[in-house]
Amino acid sequence: QGRKTNLNTINNLQINTNADEAPVRFIQCHFKSNSAESVSLKDVIQITLRHDLSPLSSAAFLELVNAKYYDGVFIFRVLKGFIAQWGFRPENFVSIKPKRRNEIADPVIVGKSLSNTRGTLSFAGGSTVQVFINIGDNSRLDKEGSLPFATVSTKSMVVVDKLYTGHKDGEGQIATIKEGKDAVIKNFPNMSQIEKCRAVPAFSPI
């Protein structure tokens, strides 16, 4: 993590920077977990986009949400006290054909830009579609170019804290996801899966 946000494989996004139009601010991602630590059967991550601080990254994420890119992806990397990451999707399962484009990166606004502290959302370094929630204080990533573009509600962070953390890096998560959902359930039964992410006018009570 921590490399400069590079969105050069996002599907030909149409970025709306018209200040006269109020941008969508709220995203709800519903997911299911087989973990015994799960808070409820209907877990939800509430995300507030910060168009005012990171308009390009916010618009890029919203575009992916509206395209239903994140529907069905696994939260494949959950490291205790560090991050929860999702967004990997095998190319043969992508209904949207990604196209290379120029880098989209929001400039740092001194004293205002979000820092990678607990409860913020950033694009994963080196990825154009994968995102991660900061579970702990990862402000050290700021100087490496990972600029958060959204915040996660306090109640949702309680849910995030309950995600299964027993799978370590390098245990074959990506290769297993490429094999399909059945392989994931067999080899990583506690890995949570995003059911859907949707833009909403307001958050539902959780």
PDB file of C-alpha atoms in Angstrom, residues 16-194:
ATOM      1  CA  ASN A  16     -18.278  15.502 -13.350  1.00  0.00           C
ATOM      2  CA  THR A  17     -16.645  18.534 -11.789  1.00  0.00           C
ATOM      3  CA  ASN A  18     -19.569  20.914 -12.325  1.00  0.00           C
ATOM      4  CA  ALA A  19     -19.875  22.826  -9.063  1.00  0.00           C
ATOM      5  CA  ASP A  20     -23.502  23.691  -9.861  1.00  0.00           C
ATOM      6  CA  GLU A  21     -24.536  20.044  -9.530  1.00  0.00           C
ATOM      7  CA  ALA A  22     -24.544  18.535  -6.050  1.00  0.00           C
ATOM      8  CA  PRO A  23     -22.509  15.311  -6.231  1.00  0.00           C
ATOM      9  CA  VAL A  24     -23.660  12.088  -4.606  1.00  0.00           C
ATOM     10  CA  ARG A  25     -22.114  11.874  -1.167  1.00  0.00           C
ATOM     11  CA  PHE A  26     -23.352   8.669   0.438  1.00  0.00           C
ATOM     12  CA  ILE A  27     -22.491   5.068  -0.458  1.00  0.00           C
ATOM     13  CA  GLN A  28     -23.693   1.948   1.340  1.00  0.00           C
ATOM     14  CA  CYS A  29     -21.916  -1.344   0.809  1.00  0.00           C
ATOM     15  CA  HIS A  30     -23.763  -4.408   2.074  1.00  0.00           C
ATOM     16  CA  PHE A  31     -21.748  -7.523   2.685  1.00  0.00           C
ATOM     17  CA  LYS A  32     -22.133 -10.978   4.122  1.00  0.00           C
ATOM     18  CA  SER A  33     -19.748 -12.772   6.405  1.00  0.00           C
ATOM     19  CA  ASN A  34     -19.465 -16.380   7.458  1.00  0.00           C
ATOM     20  CA  SER A  35     -17.299 -15.379  10.383  1.00  0.00           C
ATOM     21  CA  ALA A  36     -18.576 -16.077  13.869  1.00  0.00           C
ATOM     22  CA  GLU A  37     -17.301 -12.617  14.775  1.00  0.00           C
ATOM     23  CA  SER A  38     -19.813 -10.970  12.424  1.00  0.00           C
ATOM     24  CA  VAL A  39     -21.945  -8.313  14.094  1.00  0.00           C
ATOM     25  CA  SER A  40     -25.138  -9.159  12.224  1.00  0.00           C
ATOM     26  CA  LEU A  41     -26.499 -10.981   9.208  1.00  0.00           C
ATOM     27  CA  LYS A  42     -26.933  -7.688   7.372  1.00  0.00           C
ATOM     28  CA  ASP A  43     -23.653  -5.896   7.804  1.00  0.00           C
ATOM     29  CA  VAL A  44     -23.234  -2.591   6.036  1.00  0.00           C
ATOM     30  CA  ILE A  45     -20.383  -0.155   5.446  1.00  0.00           C
ATOM     31  CA  GLN A  46     -21.512   3.468   5.234  1.00  0.00           C
ATOM     32  CA  ILE A  47     -19.198   5.664   3.189  1.00  0.00           C
ATOM     33  CA  THR A  48     -19.271   9.446   2.845  1.00  0.00           C
ATOM     34  CA  LEU A  49     -17.448  10.736  -0.233  1.00  0.00           C
ATOM     35  CA  ARG A  50     -15.394  13.907   0.185  1.00  0.00           C
ATOM     36  CA  HIS A  51     -15.786  15.531  -3.211  1.00  0.00           C
ATOM     37  CA  ASP A  52     -14.686  18.796  -1.638  1.00  0.00           C
ATOM     38  CA  LEU A  53     -11.239  17.429  -0.807  1.00  0.00           C
ATOM     39  CA  SER A  54     -10.722  14.649  -3.371  1.00  0.00           C
ATOM     40  CA  PRO A  55     -13.062  15.246  -6.319  1.00  0.00           C
ATOM     41  CA  LEU A  56     -11.292  13.008  -8.832  1.00  0.00           C
ATOM     42  CA  SER A  57     -10.915   9.953  -6.602  1.00  0.00           C
ATOM     43  CA  SER A  58     -14.453  10.385  -5.247  1.00  0.00           C
ATOM     44  CA  ALA A  59     -15.882  10.570  -8.761  1.00  0.00           C
ATOM     45  CA  ALA A  60     -13.867   7.538  -9.850  1.00  0.00           C
ATOM     46  CA  PHE A  61     -15.131   5.455  -6.930  1.00  0.00           C
ATOM     47  CA  LEU A  62     -18.711   6.591  -7.498  1.00  0.00           C
ATOM     48  CA  GLU A  63     -18.449   5.660 -11.164  1.00  0.00           C
ATOM     49  CA  LEU A  64     -17.375   2.146 -10.207  1.00  0.00           C
ATOM     50  CA  VAL A  65     -20.192   1.884  -7.672  1.00  0.00           C
ATOM     51  CA  ASN A  66     -22.781   2.974 -10.239  1.00  0.00           C
ATOM     52  CA  ALA A  67     -21.388   0.411 -12.677  1.00  0.00           C
ATOM     53  CA  LYS A  68     -21.866  -2.262  -9.957  1.00  0.00           C
ATOM     54  CA  TYR A  69     -18.213  -3.159 -10.223  1.00  0.00           C
ATOM     55  CA  TYR A  70     -17.960  -4.018  -6.534  1.00  0.00           C
ATOM     56  CA  ASP A  71     -21.004  -6.291  -6.433  1.00  0.00           C
ATOM     57  CA  GLY A  72     -19.835  -9.762  -5.442  1.00  0.00           C
ATOM     58  CA  VAL A  73     -16.181  -8.962  -4.754  1.00  0.00           C
ATOM     59  CA  PHE A  74     -14.468 -10.349  -1.677  1.00  0.00           C
ATOM     60  CA  ILE A  75     -12.931  -8.406   1.186  1.00  0.00           C
ATOM     61  CA  PHE A  76      -9.818 -10.464   0.629  1.00  0.00           C
ATOM     62  CA  ARG A  77      -7.276  -8.633   2.775  1.00  0.00           C
ATOM     63  CA  VAL A  78      -8.084  -7.846   6.394  1.00  0.00           C
ATOM     64  CA  LEU A  79      -5.080  -7.149   8.602  1.00  0.00           C
ATOM     65  CA  LYS A  80      -5.739  -6.448  12.264  1.00  0.00           C
ATOM     66  CA  GLY A  81      -5.102  -2.844  13.192  1.00  0.00           C
ATOM     67  CA  PHE A  82      -4.154  -1.992   9.607  1.00  0.00           C
ATOM     68  CA  ILE A  83      -6.618  -2.236   6.705  1.00  0.00           C
ATOM     69  CA  ALA A  84      -9.594  -4.016   5.131  1.00  0.00           C
ATOM     70  CA  GLN A  85      -9.230  -4.206   1.346  1.00  0.00           C
ATOM     71  CA  TRP A  86     -11.525  -5.195  -1.522  1.00  0.00           C
ATOM     72  CA  GLY A  87     -12.002  -4.639  -5.231  1.00  0.00           C
ATOM     73  CA  PHE A  88     -10.020  -7.386  -6.958  1.00  0.00           C
ATOM     74  CA  ARG A  89     -11.992  -9.003  -9.756  1.00  0.00           C
ATOM     75  CA  PRO A  90     -10.608 -11.504 -12.308  1.00  0.00           C
ATOM     76  CA  GLU A  91     -10.666 -10.058 -15.816  1.00  0.00           C
ATOM     77  CA  ASN A  92     -12.851 -12.859 -17.148  1.00  0.00           C
ATOM     78  CA  PHE A  93     -15.498 -11.933 -14.590  1.00  0.00           C
ATOM     79  CA  VAL A  94     -15.497  -8.199 -15.345  1.00  0.00           C
ATOM     80  CA  SER A  95     -18.551  -7.073 -17.266  1.00  0.00           C
ATOM     81  CA  ILE A  96     -17.040  -3.598 -17.682  1.00  0.00           C
ATOM     82  CA  LYS A  97     -14.054  -3.558 -19.988  1.00  0.00           C
ATOM     83  CA  PRO A  98     -11.407  -1.427 -18.282  1.00  0.00           C
ATOM     84  CA  LYS A  99      -9.528   0.963 -20.527  1.00  0.00           C
ATOM     85  CA  ARG A 100      -6.228   2.659 -19.847  1.00  0.00           C
ATOM     86  CA  ARG A 101      -6.392   6.394 -19.288  1.00  0.00           C
ATOM     87  CA  ASN A 102      -4.224   9.128 -17.909  1.00  0.00           C
ATOM     88  CA  GLU A 103      -3.511   9.091 -14.218  1.00  0.00           C
ATOM     89  CA  ILE A 104      -6.157  10.638 -11.975  1.00  0.00           C
ATOM     90  CA  ALA A 105      -4.767  11.927  -8.717  1.00  0.00           C
ATOM     91  CA  ASP A 106      -6.093  14.606  -6.408  1.00  0.00           C
ATOM     92  CA  PRO A 107      -3.567  17.208  -5.279  1.00  0.00           C
ATOM     93  CA  VAL A 108      -2.734  17.393  -1.591  1.00  0.00           C
ATOM     94  CA  ILE A 109      -4.432  20.348   0.079  1.00  0.00           C
ATOM     95  CA  VAL A 110      -2.148  21.317   2.926  1.00  0.00           C
ATOM     96  CA  GLY A 111      -4.009  21.312   6.220  1.00  0.00           C
ATOM     97  CA  LYS A 112      -7.225  20.021   4.657  1.00  0.00           C
ATOM     98  CA  SER A 113      -6.683  16.755   2.773  1.00  0.00           C
ATOM     99  CA  LEU A 114      -7.721  13.635   4.631  1.00  0.00           C
ATOM    100  CA  SER A 115      -5.019  11.587   6.297  1.00  0.00           C
ATOM    101  CA  ASN A 116      -4.912   7.795   6.364  1.00  0.00           C
ATOM    102  CA  THR A 117      -6.261   7.614   9.877  1.00  0.00           C
ATOM    103  CA  ARG A 118      -8.851   5.211  11.232  1.00  0.00           C
ATOM    104  CA  GLY A 119     -12.139   5.294   9.346  1.00  0.00           C
ATOM    105  CA  THR A 120     -10.931   6.687   6.016  1.00  0.00           C
ATOM    106  CA  LEU A 121     -11.099   5.065   2.569  1.00  0.00           C
ATOM    107  CA  SER A 122      -8.309   5.153  -0.035  1.00  0.00           C
ATOM    108  CA  PHE A 123      -7.452   3.563  -3.352  1.00  0.00           C
ATOM    109  CA  ALA A 124      -4.860   0.850  -2.855  1.00  0.00           C
ATOM    110  CA  GLY A 125      -1.395   1.778  -4.025  1.00  0.00           C
ATOM    111  CA  GLY A 126      -0.729   0.559  -7.533  1.00  0.00           C
ATOM    112  CA  SER A 127      -4.382  -0.365  -8.105  1.00  0.00           C
ATOM    113  CA  THR A 128      -7.055   1.463  -9.999  1.00  0.00           C
ATOM    114  CA  VAL A 129     -10.113  -0.222  -8.546  1.00  0.00           C
ATOM    115  CA  GLN A 130      -9.116  -1.769  -5.218  1.00  0.00           C
ATOM    116  CA  VAL A 131      -9.814   0.272  -2.114  1.00  0.00           C
ATOM    117  CA  PHE A 132      -9.005  -0.126   1.548  1.00  0.00           C
ATOM    118  CA  ILE A 133     -10.457   1.096   4.826  1.00  0.00           C
ATOM    119  CA  ASN A 134      -7.907   2.257   7.358  1.00  0.00           C
ATOM    120  CA  ILE A 135      -8.587   0.306  10.529  1.00  0.00           C
ATOM    121  CA  GLY A 136      -5.717   1.884  12.433  1.00  0.00           C
ATOM    122  CA  ASP A 137      -3.698   5.075  12.170  1.00  0.00           C
ATOM    123  CA  ASN A 138      -1.828   4.661   8.899  1.00  0.00           C
ATOM    124  CA  SER A 139      -0.930   8.301   8.436  1.00  0.00           C
ATOM    125  CA  ARG A 140       2.549   7.183   7.395  1.00  0.00           C
ATOM    126  CA  LEU A 141       0.972   6.315   4.033  1.00  0.00           C
ATOM    127  CA  ASP A 142       0.214   9.987   3.373  1.00  0.00           C
ATOM    128  CA  LYS A 143       3.741  10.808   2.281  1.00  0.00           C
ATOM    129  CA  GLU A 144       3.714   7.793  -0.040  1.00  0.00           C
ATOM    130  CA  GLY A 145       0.813   9.188  -2.043  1.00  0.00           C
ATOM    131  CA  SER A 146      -2.255   7.286  -0.795  1.00  0.00           C
ATOM    132  CA  LEU A 147      -4.813  10.056  -0.405  1.00  0.00           C
ATOM    133  CA  PRO A 148      -8.128   9.131   1.284  1.00  0.00           C
ATOM    134  CA  PHE A 149     -11.231  10.302  -0.553  1.00  0.00           C
ATOM    135  CA  ALA A 150     -13.968   9.234   1.849  1.00  0.00           C
ATOM    136  CA  THR A 151     -14.815   8.475   5.454  1.00  0.00           C
ATOM    137  CA  VAL A 152     -16.550   5.479   7.003  1.00  0.00           C
ATOM    138  CA  SER A 153     -19.180   5.983   9.704  1.00  0.00           C
ATOM    139  CA  THR A 154     -18.320   5.209  13.319  1.00  0.00           C
ATOM    140  CA  LYS A 155     -21.024   2.538  13.518  1.00  0.00           C
ATOM    141  CA  SER A 156     -19.690   0.898  10.374  1.00  0.00           C
ATOM    142  CA  MET A 157     -16.200   0.803  11.833  1.00  0.00           C
ATOM    143  CA  VAL A 158     -17.582  -1.356  14.645  1.00  0.00           C
ATOM    144  CA  VAL A 159     -18.611  -3.796  11.911  1.00  0.00           C
ATOM    145  CA  VAL A 160     -15.244  -3.520  10.159  1.00  0.00           C
ATOM    146  CA  ASP A 161     -13.472  -4.307  13.428  1.00  0.00           C
ATOM    147  CA  LYS A 162     -15.338  -7.629  13.504  1.00  0.00           C
ATOM    148  CA  LEU A 163     -14.118  -8.787  10.086  1.00  0.00           C
ATOM    149  CA  TYR A 164     -12.155 -12.024  10.192  1.00  0.00           C
ATOM    150  CA  THR A 165      -8.414 -11.392  10.442  1.00  0.00           C
ATOM    151  CA  GLY A 166      -7.158 -14.984  10.449  1.00  0.00           C
ATOM    152  CA  HIS A 167      -6.023 -14.979   6.823  1.00  0.00           C
ATOM    153  CA  LYS A 168      -2.539 -13.552   6.400  1.00  0.00           C
ATOM    154  CA  ASP A 169      -0.951 -11.990   3.321  1.00  0.00           C
ATOM    155  CA  GLY A 170       0.351 -14.446   0.770  1.00  0.00           C
ATOM    156  CA  GLU A 171      -1.947 -17.361   1.563  1.00  0.00           C
ATOM    157  CA  GLY A 172      -3.249 -17.535  -1.996  1.00  0.00           C
ATOM    158  CA  GLN A 173      -6.319 -15.334  -1.705  1.00  0.00           C
ATOM    159  CA  ILE A 174      -5.978 -13.749  -5.153  1.00  0.00           C
ATOM    160  CA  ALA A 175      -5.277 -17.053  -6.909  1.00  0.00           C
ATOM    161  CA  THR A 176      -8.275 -18.609  -5.171  1.00  0.00           C
ATOM    162  CA  ILE A 177     -10.583 -15.753  -6.149  1.00  0.00           C
ATOM    163  CA  LYS A 178      -9.527 -16.316  -9.753  1.00  0.00           C
ATOM    164  CA  GLU A 179     -10.769 -19.904  -9.428  1.00  0.00           C
ATOM    165  CA  GLY A 180     -14.240 -18.729  -8.459  1.00  0.00           C
ATOM    166  CA  LYS A 181     -16.596 -18.329  -5.524  1.00  0.00           C
ATOM    167  CA  ASP A 182     -16.790 -22.040  -4.698  1.00  0.00           C
ATOM    168  CA  ALA A 183     -13.021 -22.195  -4.316  1.00  0.00           C
ATOM    169  CA  VAL A 184     -13.074 -19.178  -1.999  1.00  0.00           C
ATOM    170  CA  ILE A 185     -15.782 -20.689   0.205  1.00  0.00           C
ATOM    171  CA  LYS A 186     -13.828 -23.948   0.377  1.00  0.00           C
ATOM    172  CA  ASN A 187     -10.408 -22.471   1.126  1.00  0.00           C
ATOM    173  CA  PHE A 188     -11.322 -19.231   2.900  1.00  0.00           C
ATOM    174  CA  PRO A 189     -14.727 -19.876   4.523  1.00  0.00           C
ATOM    175  CA  ASN A 190     -14.472 -16.803   6.748  1.00  0.00           C
ATOM    176  CA  MET A 191     -13.715 -14.341   3.946  1.00  0.00           C
ATOM    177  CA  SER A 192     -16.445 -11.709   3.716  1.00  0.00           C
ATOM    178  CA  GLN A 193     -18.050 -10.792   0.396  1.00  0.00           C
ATOM    179  CA  ILE A 194     -19.534  -7.500  -0.758  1.00  0.00           C
TER     180      ILE A 194
END
